[in-house]
Coordinates of C-alpha atoms in Angstrom, one line a residue:
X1 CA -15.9 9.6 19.6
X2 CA -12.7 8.7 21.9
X3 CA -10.9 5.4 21.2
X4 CA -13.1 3.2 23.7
X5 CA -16.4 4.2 22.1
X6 CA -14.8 3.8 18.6
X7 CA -13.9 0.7 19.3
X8 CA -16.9 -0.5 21.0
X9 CA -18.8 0.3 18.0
X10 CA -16.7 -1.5 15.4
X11 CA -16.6 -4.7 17.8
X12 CA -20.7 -4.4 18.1
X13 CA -20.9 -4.3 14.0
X14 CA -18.2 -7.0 14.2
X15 CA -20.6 -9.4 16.4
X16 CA -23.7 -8.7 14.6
X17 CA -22.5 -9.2 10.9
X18 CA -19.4 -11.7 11.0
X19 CA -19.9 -15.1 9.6
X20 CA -17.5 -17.4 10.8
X21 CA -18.5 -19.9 7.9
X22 CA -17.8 -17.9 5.1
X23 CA -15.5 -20.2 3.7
X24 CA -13.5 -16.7 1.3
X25 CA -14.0 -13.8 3.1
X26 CA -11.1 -12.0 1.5
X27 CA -9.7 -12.6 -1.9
X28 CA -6.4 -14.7 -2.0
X29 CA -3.9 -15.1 -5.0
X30 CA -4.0 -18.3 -7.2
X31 CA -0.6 -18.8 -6.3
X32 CA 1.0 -20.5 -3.1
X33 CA 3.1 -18.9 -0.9
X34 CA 7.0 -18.8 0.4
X35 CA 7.6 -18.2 3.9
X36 CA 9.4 -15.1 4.1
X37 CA 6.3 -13.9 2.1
X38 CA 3.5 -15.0 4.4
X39 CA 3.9 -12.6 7.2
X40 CA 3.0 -9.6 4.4
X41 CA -0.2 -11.8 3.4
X42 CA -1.7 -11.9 6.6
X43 CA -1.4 -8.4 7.5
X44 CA -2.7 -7.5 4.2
X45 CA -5.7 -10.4 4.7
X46 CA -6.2 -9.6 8.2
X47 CA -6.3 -5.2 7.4
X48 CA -8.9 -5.6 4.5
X49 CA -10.9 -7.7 6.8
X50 CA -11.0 -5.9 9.7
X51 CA -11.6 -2.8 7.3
X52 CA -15.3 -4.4 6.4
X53 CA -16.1 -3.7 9.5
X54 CA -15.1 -0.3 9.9
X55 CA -12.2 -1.2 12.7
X56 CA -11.0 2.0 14.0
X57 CA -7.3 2.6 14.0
X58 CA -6.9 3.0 17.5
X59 CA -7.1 -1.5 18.2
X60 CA -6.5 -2.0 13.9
X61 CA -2.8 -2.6 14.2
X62 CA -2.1 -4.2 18.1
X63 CA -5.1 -6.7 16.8
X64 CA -3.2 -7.5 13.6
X65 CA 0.3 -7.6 15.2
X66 CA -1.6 -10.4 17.4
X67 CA -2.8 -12.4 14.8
X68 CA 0.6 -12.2 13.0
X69 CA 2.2 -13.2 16.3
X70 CA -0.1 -16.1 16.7
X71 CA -0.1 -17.4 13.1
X72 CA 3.4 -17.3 12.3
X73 CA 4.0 -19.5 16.0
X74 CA 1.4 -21.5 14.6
X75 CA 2.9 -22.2 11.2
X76 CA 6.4 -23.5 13.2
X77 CA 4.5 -25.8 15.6
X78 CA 1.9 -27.1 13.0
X79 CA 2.9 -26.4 9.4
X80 CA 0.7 -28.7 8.1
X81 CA -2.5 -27.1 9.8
X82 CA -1.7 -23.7 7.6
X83 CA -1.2 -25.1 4.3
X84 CA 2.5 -25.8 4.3
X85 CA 3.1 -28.1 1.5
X86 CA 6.4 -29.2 1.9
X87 CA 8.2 -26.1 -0.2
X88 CA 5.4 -23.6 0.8
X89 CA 1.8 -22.9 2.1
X90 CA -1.3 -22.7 0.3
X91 CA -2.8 -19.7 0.1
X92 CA -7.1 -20.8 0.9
X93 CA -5.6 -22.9 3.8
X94 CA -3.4 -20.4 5.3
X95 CA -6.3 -17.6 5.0
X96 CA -8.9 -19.9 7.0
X97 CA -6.3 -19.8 9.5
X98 CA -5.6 -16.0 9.4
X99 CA -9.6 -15.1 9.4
X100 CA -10.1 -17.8 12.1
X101 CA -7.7 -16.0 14.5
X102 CA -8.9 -12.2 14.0
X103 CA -12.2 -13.9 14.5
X104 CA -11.4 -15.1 18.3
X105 CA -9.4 -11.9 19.3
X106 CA -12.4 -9.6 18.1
X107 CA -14.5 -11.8 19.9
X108 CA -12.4 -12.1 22.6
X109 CA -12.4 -8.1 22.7
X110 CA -16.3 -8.3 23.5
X111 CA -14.9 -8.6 26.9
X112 CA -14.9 -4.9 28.5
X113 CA -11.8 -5.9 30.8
X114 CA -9.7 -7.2 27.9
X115 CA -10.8 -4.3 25.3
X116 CA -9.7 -1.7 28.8
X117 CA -6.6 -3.6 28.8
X118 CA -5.8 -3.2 25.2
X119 CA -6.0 0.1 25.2
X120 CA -4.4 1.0 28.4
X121 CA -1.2 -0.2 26.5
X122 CA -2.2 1.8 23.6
X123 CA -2.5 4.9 25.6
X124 CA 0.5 3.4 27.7
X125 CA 2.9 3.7 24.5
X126 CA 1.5 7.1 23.6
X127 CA 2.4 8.3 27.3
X128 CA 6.1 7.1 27.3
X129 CA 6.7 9.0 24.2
X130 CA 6.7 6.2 22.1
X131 CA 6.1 6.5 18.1
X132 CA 2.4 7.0 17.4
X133 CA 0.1 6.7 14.0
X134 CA -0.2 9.5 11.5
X135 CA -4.2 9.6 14.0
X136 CA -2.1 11.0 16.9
X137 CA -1.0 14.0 14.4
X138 CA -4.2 15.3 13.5
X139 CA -5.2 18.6 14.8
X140 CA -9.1 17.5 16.2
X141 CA -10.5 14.2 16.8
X142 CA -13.0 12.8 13.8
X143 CA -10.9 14.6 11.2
X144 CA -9.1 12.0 8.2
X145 CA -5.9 12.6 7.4
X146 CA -6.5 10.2 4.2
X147 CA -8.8 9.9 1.6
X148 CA -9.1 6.9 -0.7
X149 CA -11.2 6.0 -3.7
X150 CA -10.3 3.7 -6.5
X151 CA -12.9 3.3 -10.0
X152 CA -13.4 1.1 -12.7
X153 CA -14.0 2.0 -15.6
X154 CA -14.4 0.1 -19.4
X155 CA -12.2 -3.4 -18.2
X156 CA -14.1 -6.6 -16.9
X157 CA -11.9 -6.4 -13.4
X158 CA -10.1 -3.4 -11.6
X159 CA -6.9 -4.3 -11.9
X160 CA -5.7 -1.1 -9.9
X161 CA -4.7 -1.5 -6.0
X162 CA -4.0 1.0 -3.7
X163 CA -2.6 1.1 0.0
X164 CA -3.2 3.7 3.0
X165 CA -0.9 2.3 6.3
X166 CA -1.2 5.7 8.7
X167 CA 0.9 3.0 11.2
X168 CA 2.9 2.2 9.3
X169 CA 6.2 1.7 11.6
X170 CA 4.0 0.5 13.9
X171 CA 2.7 -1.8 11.7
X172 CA 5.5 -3.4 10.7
X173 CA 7.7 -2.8 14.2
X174 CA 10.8 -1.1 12.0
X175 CA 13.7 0.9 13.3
X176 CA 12.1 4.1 12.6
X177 CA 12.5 6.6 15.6
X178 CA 9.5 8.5 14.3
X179 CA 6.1 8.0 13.2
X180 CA 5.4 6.9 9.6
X181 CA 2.8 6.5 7.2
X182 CA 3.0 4.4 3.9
X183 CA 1.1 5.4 0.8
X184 CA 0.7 3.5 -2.9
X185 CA -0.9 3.5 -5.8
X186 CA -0.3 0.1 -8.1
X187 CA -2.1 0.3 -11.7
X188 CA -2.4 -3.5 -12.8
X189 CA -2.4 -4.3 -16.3
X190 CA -2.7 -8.1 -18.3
X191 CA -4.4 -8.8 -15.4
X192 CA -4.7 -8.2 -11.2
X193 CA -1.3 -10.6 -9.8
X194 CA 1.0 -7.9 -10.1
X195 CA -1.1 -5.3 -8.4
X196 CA -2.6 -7.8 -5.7
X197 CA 1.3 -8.7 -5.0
X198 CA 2.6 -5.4 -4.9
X199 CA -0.1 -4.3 -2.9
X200 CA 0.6 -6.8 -0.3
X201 CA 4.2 -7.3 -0.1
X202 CA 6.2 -3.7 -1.7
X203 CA 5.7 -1.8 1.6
X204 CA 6.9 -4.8 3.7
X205 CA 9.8 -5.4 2.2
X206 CA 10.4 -1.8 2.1
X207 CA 10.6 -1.9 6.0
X208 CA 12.2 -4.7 6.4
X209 CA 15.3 -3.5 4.1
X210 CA 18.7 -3.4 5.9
X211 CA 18.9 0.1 4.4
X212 CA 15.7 1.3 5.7
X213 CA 15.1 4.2 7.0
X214 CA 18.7 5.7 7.1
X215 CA 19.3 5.2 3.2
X216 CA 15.6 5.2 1.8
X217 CA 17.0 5.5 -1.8
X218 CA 18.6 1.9 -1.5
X219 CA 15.4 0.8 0.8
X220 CA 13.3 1.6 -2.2
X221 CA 15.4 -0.1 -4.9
X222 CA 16.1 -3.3 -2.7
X223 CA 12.2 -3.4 -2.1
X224 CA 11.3 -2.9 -6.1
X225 CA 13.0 -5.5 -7.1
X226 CA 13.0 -8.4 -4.5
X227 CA 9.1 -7.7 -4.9
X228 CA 9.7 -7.8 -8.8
X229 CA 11.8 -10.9 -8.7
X230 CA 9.3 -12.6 -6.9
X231 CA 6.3 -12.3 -8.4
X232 CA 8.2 -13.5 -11.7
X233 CA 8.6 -16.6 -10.0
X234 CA 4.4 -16.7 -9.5
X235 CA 4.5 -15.6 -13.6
X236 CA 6.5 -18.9 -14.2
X237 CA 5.0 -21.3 -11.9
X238 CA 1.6 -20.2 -13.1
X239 CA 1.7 -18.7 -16.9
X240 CA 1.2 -15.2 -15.9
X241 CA 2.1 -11.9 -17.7
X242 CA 0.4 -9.1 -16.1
X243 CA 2.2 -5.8 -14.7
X244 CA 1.9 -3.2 -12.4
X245 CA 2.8 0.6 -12.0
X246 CA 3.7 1.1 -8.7
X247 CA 3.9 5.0 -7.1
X248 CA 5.0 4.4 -3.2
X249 CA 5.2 7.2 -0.8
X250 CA 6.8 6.8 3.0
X251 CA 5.8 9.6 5.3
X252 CA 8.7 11.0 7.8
X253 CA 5.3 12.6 10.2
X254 CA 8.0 14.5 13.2
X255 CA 10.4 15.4 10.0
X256 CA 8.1 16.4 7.7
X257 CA 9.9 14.4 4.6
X258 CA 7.9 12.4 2.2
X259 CA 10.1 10.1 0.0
X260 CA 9.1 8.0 -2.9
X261 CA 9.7 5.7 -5.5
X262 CA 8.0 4.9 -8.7
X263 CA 8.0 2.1 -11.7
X264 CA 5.2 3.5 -14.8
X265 CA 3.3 6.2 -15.3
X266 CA 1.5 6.6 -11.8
X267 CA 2.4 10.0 -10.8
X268 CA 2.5 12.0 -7.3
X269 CA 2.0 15.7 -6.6
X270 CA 2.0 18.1 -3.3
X271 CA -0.5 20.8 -3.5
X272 CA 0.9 23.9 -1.7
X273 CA -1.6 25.9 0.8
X274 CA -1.1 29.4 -0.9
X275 CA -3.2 29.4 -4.3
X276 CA -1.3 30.8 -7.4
X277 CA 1.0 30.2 -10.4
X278 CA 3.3 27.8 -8.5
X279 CA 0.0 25.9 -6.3
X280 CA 1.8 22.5 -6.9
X281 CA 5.0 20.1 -7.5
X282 CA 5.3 17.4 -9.1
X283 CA 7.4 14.8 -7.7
X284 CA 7.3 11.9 -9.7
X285 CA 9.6 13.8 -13.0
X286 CA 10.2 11.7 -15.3
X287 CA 7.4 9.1 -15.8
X288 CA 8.9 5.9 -17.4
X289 CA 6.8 5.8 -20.7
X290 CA 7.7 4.8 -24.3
X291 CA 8.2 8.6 -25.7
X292 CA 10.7 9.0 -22.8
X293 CA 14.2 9.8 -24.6
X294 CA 16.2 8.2 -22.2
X295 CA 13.9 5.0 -21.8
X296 CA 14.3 4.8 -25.2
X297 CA 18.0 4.8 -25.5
X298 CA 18.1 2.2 -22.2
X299 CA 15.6 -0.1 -24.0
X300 CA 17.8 -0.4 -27.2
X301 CA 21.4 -0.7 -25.4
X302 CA 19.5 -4.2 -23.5
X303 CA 18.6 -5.2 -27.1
X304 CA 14.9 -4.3 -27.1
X305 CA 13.1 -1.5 -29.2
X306 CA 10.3 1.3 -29.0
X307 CA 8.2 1.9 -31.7
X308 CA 5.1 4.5 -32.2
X309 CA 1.9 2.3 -32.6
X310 CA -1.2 3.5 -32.0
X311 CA -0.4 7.2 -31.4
X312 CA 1.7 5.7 -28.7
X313 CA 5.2 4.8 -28.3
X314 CA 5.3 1.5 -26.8
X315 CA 8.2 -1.1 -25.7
X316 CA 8.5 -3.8 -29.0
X317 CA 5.1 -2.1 -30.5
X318 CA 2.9 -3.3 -27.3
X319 CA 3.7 -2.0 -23.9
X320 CA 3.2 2.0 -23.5
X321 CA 4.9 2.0 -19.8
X322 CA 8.8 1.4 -19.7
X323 CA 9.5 0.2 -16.2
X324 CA 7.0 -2.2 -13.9
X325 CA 6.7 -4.9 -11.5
X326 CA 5.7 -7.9 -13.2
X327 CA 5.4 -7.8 -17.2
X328 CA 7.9 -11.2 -17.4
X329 CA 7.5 -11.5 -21.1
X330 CA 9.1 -7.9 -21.5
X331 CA 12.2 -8.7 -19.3
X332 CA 14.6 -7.1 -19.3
X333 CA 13.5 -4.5 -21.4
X334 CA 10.7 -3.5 -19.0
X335 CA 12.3 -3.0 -15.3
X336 CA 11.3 -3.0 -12.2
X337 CA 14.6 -0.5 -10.9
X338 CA 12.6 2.3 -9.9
X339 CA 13.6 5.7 -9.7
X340 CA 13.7 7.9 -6.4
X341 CA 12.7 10.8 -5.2
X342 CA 13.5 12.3 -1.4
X343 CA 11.4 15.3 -0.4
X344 CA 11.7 17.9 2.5
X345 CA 8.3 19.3 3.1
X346 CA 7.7 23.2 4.0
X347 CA 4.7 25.0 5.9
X348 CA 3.3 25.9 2.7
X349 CA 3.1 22.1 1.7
X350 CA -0.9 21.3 2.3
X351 CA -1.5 17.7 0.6
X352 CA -0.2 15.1 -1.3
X353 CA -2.1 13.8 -4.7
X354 CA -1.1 9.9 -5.6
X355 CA -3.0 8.4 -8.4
X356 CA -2.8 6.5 -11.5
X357 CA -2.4 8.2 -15.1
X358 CA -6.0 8.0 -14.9
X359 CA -6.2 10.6 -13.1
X360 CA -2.9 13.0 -15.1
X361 CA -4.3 11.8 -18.5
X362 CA -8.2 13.6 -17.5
X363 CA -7.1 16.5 -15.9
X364 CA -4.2 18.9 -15.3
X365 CA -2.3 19.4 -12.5
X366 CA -3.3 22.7 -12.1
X367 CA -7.1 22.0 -12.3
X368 CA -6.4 19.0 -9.9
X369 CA -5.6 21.0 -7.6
X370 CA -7.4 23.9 -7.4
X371 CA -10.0 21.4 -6.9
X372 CA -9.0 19.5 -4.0
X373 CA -8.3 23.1 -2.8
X374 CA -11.6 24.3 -3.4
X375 CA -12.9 21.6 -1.3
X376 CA -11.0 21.5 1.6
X377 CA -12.2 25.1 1.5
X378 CA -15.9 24.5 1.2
X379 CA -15.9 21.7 3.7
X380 CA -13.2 22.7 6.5
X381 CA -14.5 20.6 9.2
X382 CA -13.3 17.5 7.1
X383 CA -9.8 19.0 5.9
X384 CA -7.8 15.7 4.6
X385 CA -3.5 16.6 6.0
X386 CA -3.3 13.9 3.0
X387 CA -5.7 13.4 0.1
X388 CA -4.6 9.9 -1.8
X389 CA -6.7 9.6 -5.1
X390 CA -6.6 6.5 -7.6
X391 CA -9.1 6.1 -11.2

């Protein structure tokens, strides 16, 4: 289908199975928020609402840069209406806001003239030369360029989060001066907080770096930690100890460079088109995990220890991963500094794996993918430029 019939499809399911009154149509944290941090909230509440509804990625992001336009105005000329408490805005109130505003644009879409309108200037951008979605790079209409799938499996909650932003410049109107795509993988543990934040606030903070995108290395580090040091606020204000992995890819689309970051045991691989010995690379070398040498040695210069329990090495006999957002009751011991990685893709570079040690603890890299491989193979007409995997 072409972007207007897309679109007119989402905005008929949109009409027929919105309800205005549902008073929590996306989860929201327990915690209040800051205001530097809201603007990260609402495109992360208004994208996994709109993504319910199957909202295609041609109107996904000019309807959420509208609703962050709109809200953030609002929250200057009303603070009060959005939850703003005095120090900063609670997080229910805010969200009835955020919901109420996607709410009137999509309706306000229904209109033929306005939907036209919205993506003549779509189509507009694309014809000045201007930077376009990862959707603008693949090779036939209908075809993915990601796949995503996350599973539970013996805990009460997933705690795991992942992210897929093929606009991601776009998105989040950086300096780029070429299309890019943001990827991550965050696997929660103690509990969801960490992964909910990181899920919601790593990326942006990652483009709104003074570093980004000319030094990605300090972009990354910068992003880590502010996003670290803020969620340890939440752990304070509200008792909380749980901790994320976090794996975090940026996509270079016109340069073909795929750079990431990582804090745990959440790995990344590309998966090379030519089958053999060498069919993959692993990017993410070495994972920060207790039986790590030099995690070990860093751990007991800052006063802390690693010890084998369990078949495991873990930080002070409890915590098998050495490095993570969140985790405040293993500070400083367990950091959030993570370490980089800055790739230059070739032809022969087919896909990119992210997932959780889920995934690298079931199977081996070579099996992984051979099997992706075998796949794409079997099914060409729905060949995936990226396949994203979390378990």
């Amino acid at each position: 289908m072409d972007p207007l019939e897309q679109s007119r499809v989402f905005l008929d399911c949109f009409k027929t199975n919105v309800n205005p009154s549902d008073p929590l149509p996306v989860r929201v944290p327990i915690y209040n928020l800051k205001y530097d941090e809201i603007e990260a909230a609402i495109i992360d509440w208004s994208r996994t609402y709109l993504d319910q509804f199957g909202c295609p990625q041609c109107i996904l992001t000019p309807i959420i840069r509208n609703v962050v336009d709109e809200v953030l105005s609002y929250c200057k000329e009303n603070p009060e209406s959005c939850g703003f408490t005095g120090q900063d805005y609670k997080t229910l109130q805010l969200n009835h806001e955020v919901i109420s505003r996607v709410n009137r644009i999509c309706t306000e879409l229904l209109d033929n003239e306005k939907l036209n309108n919205l993506l003549a200037q779509v189509c507009g951008d694309r014809g000045r030369g201007e930077d376009l979605p990862d959707s603008a790079f693949v090779p036939a209409v209908g075809k993915k360029i990601h796949f995503a799938r996350g599973m539970k499996h013996r805990r009460r909650r997933m705690e795991d989060r992942h992210v897929c932003l093929p606009d991601f410049n776009k998105l989040f109107c950086t300096k780029d001066t070429e299309p890019t795509a943001f990827y991550g993988v965050y696997d929660g543990h103690g509990g969801q907080e960490a992964s909910s934040f990181a899920a919601s606030h790593l990326h942006y903070y990652i483009a709104q770096s003074e570093y980004y995108p000319h030094d990605m290395e300090k972009a990354f580090r910068e992003a880590f930690l502010k996003t670290d040091e803020l969620f340890l606020i939440k752990c304070k204000n509200h008792h909380l100890n749980s901790g994320t992995t976090a794996v975090a890819c940026v996509h270079h689309l016109a340069s073909k460079r795929i750079d990431l970051a990582w804090v745990g045991d959440s790995q990344a691989m590309l998966v090379k088109r030519t089958a053999g010995e060498h069919v993959y690379k692993q990017l993410v070398h070495p994972t920060h995990v207790g039986a790590n040498v030099d995690e070990q040695e860093r751990i007991r210069v800052e006063g802390g220890c690693v010890i084998s329990w369990g078949g495991l090495y873990r930080v002070n006999g409890q915590l098998a991963i050495t490095r993570a957002i969140g985790n405040a009751n293993y500070k400083p011991f367990v950091t959030a500094n993570p370490a980089v990685s800055l790739n230059q893709c070739t032809e022969d570079d087919l896909l990119l794996i992210l997932g959780s040690d889920g995934l690298w603890d079931s199977f081996s890299e070579y099996l992984i993918s051979m099997f992706v491989l075998y796949a794409i193979r079997k099914f060409p007409e729905k060949i995936f430029l990226i396949v994203f995997i979390i378990t």
